[in-house]
Coordinates of N, CA and C in Angstrom, one line a residue:
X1 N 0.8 -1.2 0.0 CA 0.0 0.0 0.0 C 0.9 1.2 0.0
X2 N 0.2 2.1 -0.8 CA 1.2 3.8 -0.7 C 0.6 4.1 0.8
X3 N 1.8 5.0 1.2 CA 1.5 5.6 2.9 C 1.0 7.0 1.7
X4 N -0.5 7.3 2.7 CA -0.9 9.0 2.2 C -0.4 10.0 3.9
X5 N 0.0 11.0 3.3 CA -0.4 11.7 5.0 C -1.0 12.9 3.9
X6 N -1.8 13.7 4.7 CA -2.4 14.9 4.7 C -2.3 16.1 5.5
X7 N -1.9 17.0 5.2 CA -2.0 18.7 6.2 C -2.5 19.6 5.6
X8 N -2.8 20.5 6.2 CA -3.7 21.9 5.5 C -4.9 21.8 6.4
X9 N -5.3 21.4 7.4 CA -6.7 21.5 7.7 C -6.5 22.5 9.0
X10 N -7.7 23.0 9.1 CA -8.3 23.7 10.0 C -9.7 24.9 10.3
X11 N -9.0 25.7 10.8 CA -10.6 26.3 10.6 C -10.4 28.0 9.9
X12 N -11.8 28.1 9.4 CA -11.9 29.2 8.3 C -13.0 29.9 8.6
X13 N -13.4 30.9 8.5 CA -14.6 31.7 8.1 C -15.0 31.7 7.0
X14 N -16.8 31.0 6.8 CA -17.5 30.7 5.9 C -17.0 32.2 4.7
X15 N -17.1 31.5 3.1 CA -16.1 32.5 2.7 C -14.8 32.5 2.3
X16 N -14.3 31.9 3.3 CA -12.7 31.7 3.6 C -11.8 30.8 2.3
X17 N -10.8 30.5 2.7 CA -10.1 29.6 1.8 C -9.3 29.1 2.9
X18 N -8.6 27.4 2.5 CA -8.0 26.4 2.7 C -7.1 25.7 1.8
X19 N -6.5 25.2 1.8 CA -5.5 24.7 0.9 C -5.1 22.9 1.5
X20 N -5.5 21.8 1.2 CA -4.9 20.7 1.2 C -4.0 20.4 0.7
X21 N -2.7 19.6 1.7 CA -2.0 18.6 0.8 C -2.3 17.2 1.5
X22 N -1.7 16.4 0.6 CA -1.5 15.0 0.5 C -0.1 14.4 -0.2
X23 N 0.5 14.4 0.5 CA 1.9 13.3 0.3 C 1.5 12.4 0.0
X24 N 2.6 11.6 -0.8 CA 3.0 10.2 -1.3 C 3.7 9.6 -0.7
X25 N 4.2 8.0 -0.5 CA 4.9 7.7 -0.5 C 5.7 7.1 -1.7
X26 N 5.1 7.0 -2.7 CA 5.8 6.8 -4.2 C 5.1 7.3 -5.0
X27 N 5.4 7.5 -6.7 CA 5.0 8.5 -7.0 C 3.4 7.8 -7.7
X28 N 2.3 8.4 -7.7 CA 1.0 8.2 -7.5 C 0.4 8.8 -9.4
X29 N 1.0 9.7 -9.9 CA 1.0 10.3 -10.9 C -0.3 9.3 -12.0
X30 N 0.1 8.0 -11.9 CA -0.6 6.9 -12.9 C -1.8 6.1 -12.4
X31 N -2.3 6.8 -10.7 CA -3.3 5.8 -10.4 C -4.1 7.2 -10.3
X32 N -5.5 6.6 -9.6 CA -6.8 7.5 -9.5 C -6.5 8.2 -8.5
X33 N -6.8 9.4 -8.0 CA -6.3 10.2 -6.4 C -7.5 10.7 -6.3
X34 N -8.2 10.7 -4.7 CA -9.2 11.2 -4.4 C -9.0 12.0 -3.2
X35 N -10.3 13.1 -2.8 CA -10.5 13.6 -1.9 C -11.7 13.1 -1.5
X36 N -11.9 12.9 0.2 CA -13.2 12.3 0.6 C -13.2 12.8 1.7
X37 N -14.8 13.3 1.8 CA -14.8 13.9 3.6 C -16.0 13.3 4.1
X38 N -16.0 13.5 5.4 CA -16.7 12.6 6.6 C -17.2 13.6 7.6
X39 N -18.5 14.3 7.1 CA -19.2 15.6 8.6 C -19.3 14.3 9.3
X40 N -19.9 15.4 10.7 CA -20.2 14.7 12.0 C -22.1 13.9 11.2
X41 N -21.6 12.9 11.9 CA -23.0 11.7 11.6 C -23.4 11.9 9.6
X42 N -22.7 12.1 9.3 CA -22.7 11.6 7.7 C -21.9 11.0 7.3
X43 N -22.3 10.2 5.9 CA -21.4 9.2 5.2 C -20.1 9.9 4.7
X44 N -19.4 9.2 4.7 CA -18.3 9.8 3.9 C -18.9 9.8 2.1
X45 N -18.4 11.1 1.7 CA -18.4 11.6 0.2 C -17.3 12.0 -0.6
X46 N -17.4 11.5 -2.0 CA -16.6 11.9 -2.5 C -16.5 13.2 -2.7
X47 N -15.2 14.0 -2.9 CA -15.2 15.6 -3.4 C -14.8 15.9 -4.1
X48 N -13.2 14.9 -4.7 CA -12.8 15.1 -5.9 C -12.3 14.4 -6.5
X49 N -11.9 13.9 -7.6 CA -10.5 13.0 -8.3 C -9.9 13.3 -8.8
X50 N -8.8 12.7 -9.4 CA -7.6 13.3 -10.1 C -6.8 12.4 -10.6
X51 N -6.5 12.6 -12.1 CA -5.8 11.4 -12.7 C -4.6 12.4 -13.2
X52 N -3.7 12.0 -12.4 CA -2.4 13.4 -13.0 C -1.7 13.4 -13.9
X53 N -1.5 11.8 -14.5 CA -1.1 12.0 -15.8 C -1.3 12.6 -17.3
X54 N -3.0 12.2 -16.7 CA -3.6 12.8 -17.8 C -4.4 14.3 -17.7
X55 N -4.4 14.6 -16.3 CA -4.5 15.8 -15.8 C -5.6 16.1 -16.0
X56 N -6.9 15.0 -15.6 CA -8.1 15.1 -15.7 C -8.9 14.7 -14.4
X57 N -9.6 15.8 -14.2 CA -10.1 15.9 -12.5 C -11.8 15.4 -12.8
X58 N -12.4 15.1 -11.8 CA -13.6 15.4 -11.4 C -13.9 15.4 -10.3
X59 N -15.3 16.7 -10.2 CA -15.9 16.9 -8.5 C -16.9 16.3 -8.3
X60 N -17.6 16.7 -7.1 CA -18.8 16.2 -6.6 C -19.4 18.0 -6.9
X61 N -21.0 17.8 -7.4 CA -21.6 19.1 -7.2 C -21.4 20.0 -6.2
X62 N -21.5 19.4 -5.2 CA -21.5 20.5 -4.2 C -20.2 21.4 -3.8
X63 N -19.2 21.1 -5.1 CA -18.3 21.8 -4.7 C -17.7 22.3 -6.0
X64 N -18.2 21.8 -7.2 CA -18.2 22.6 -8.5 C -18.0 24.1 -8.6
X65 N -17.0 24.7 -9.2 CA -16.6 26.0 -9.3 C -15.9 26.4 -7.6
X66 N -16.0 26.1 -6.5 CA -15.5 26.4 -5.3 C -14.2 25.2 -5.1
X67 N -13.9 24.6 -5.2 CA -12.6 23.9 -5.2 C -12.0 23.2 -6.2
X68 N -10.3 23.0 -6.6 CA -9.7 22.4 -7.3 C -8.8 21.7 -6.6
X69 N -8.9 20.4 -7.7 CA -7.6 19.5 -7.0 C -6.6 19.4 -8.4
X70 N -5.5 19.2 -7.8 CA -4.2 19.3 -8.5 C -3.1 18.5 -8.0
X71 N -2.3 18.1 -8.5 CA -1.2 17.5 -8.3 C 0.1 17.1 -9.1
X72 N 0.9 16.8 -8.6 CA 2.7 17.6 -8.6 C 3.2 16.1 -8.3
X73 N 3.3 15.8 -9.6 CA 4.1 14.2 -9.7 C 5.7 14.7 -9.0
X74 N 6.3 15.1 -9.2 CA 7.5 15.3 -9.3 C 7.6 15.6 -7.1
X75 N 6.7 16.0 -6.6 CA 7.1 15.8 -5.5 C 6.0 15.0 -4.9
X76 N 5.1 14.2 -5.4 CA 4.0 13.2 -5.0 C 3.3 13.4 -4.1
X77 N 3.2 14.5 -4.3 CA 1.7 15.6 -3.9 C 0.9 16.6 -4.6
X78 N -0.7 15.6 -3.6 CA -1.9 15.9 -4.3 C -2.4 16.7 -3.6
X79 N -2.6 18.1 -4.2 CA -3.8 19.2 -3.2 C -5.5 19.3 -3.5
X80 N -5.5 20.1 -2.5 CA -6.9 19.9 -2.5 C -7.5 22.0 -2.2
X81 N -7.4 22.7 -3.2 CA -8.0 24.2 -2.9 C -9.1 24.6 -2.9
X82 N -9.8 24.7 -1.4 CA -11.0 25.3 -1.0 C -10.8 26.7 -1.2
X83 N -12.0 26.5 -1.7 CA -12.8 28.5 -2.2 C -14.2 29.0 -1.5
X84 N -14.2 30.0 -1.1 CA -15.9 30.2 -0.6 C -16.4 28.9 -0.2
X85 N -15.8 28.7 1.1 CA -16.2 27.5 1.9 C -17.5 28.2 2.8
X86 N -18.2 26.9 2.5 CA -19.2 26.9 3.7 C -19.1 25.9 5.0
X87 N -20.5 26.0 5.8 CA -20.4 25.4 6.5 C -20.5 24.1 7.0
X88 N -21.3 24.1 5.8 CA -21.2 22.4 5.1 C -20.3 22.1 4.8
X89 N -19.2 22.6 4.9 CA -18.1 21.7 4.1 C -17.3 21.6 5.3
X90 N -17.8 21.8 6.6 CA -17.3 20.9 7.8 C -17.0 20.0 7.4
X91 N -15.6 18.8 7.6 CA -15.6 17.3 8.0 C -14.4 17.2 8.1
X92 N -14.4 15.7 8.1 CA -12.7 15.2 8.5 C -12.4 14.9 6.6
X93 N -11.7 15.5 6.0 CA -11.2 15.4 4.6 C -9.4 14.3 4.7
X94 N -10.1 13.4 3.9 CA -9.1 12.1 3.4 C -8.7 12.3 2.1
X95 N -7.7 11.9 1.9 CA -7.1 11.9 0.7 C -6.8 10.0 0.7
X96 N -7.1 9.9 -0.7 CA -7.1 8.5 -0.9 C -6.8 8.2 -2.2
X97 N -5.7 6.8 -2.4 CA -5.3 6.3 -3.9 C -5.8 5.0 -4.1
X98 N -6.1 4.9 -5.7 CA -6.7 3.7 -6.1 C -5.5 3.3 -7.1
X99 N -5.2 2.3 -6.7 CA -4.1 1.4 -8.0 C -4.3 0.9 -9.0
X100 N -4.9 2.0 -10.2 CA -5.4 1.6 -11.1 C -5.5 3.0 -11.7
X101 N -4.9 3.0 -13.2 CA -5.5 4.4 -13.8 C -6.4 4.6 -14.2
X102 N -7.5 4.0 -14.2 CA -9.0 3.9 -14.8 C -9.7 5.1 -14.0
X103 N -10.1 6.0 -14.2 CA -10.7 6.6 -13.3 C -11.8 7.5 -13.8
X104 N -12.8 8.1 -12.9 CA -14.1 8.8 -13.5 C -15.0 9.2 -12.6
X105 N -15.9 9.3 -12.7 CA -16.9 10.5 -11.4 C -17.5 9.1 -10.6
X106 N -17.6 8.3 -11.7 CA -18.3 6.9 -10.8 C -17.5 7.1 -9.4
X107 N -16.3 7.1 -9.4 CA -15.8 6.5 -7.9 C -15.6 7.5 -6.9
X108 N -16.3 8.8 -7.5 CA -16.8 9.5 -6.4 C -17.2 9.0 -5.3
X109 N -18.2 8.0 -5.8 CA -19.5 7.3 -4.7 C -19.0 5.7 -4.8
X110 N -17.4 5.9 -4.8 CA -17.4 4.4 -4.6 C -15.9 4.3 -3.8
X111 N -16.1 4.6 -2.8 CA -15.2 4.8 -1.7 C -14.2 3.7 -0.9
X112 N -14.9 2.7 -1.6 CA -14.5 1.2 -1.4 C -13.5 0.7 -2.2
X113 N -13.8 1.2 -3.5 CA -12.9 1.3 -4.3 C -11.0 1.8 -3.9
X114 N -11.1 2.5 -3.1 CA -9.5 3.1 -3.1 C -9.1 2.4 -1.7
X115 N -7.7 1.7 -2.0 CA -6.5 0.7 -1.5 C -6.1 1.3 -0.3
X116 N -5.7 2.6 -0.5 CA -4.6 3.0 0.7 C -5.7 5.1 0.8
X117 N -5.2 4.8 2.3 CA -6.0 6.0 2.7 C -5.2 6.5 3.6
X118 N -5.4 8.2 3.8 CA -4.8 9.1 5.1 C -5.2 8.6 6.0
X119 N -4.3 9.9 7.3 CA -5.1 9.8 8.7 C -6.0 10.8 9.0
X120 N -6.3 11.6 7.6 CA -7.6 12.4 7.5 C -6.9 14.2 8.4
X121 N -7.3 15.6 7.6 CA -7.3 16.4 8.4 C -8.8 17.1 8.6
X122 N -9.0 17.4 9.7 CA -10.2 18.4 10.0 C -10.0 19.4 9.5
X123 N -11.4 20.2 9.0 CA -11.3 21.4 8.4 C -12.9 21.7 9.0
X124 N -13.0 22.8 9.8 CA -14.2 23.6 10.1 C -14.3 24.7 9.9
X125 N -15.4 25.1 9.6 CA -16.0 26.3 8.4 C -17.2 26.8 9.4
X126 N -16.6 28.1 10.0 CA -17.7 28.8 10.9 C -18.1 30.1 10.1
X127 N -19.8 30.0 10.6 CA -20.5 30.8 9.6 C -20.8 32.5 10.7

């Protein structure tokens, strides 16, 4: 399994901006990369993907036009940039890799799907 760690989390004023990273432990460039967050007593959801080779992302609606993810083969980190965050966008945010470059909005909602996972950072968004 790749080791992910993650930093950038904390808290913001609804509005605000945040910036994720996500380390590698090898280089990730060729498999599927996600973001996934977990509010208090909700499922975890997907937020983003990212296939870096081919430098083709997809979101989840509720965060279309307000965040981008990106990623930097060359130092095997995946970000994650919050824009006009709300309060809904409280949760514990994971960053996760699938070993496989097949990738697409399907596995947004298929969380099961990815191999190796962070130790997750909180991000809270006060209104």
């Amino acid at each position: 399994q790749v080791q992910l760690v993650e930093s950038g989390g904390g808290s913001a004023q609804a509005g605000g901006s945040l910036r994720l990273s996500c380390g590698a432990s090898e280089d990730v460039s060729f498999d599927c990369m996600g973001w996934f967050r977990q509010g208090p007593g909700k499922e975890r959801e997907g937020v983003a993907l990212i296939y870096i080779h081919g430098a083709r992302t997809w979101y989840a609606d509720s965060v279309k036009g307000r965040f981008t993810i990106s990623g930097d083969s060359a130092k095997k980190t995946m970000f994650l940039q919050m824009n006009s965050l709300k309060s809904e966008d409280t949760a514990m945010y994971y960053c996760a890799r699938r070993g496989a470059s097949y990738c697409s909005d399907d596995y947004l909602r298929s969380a099961h799907k990815f191999d190796s996972w962070g130790q997750g950072t909180q991000v809270t968004v006060s209104s």
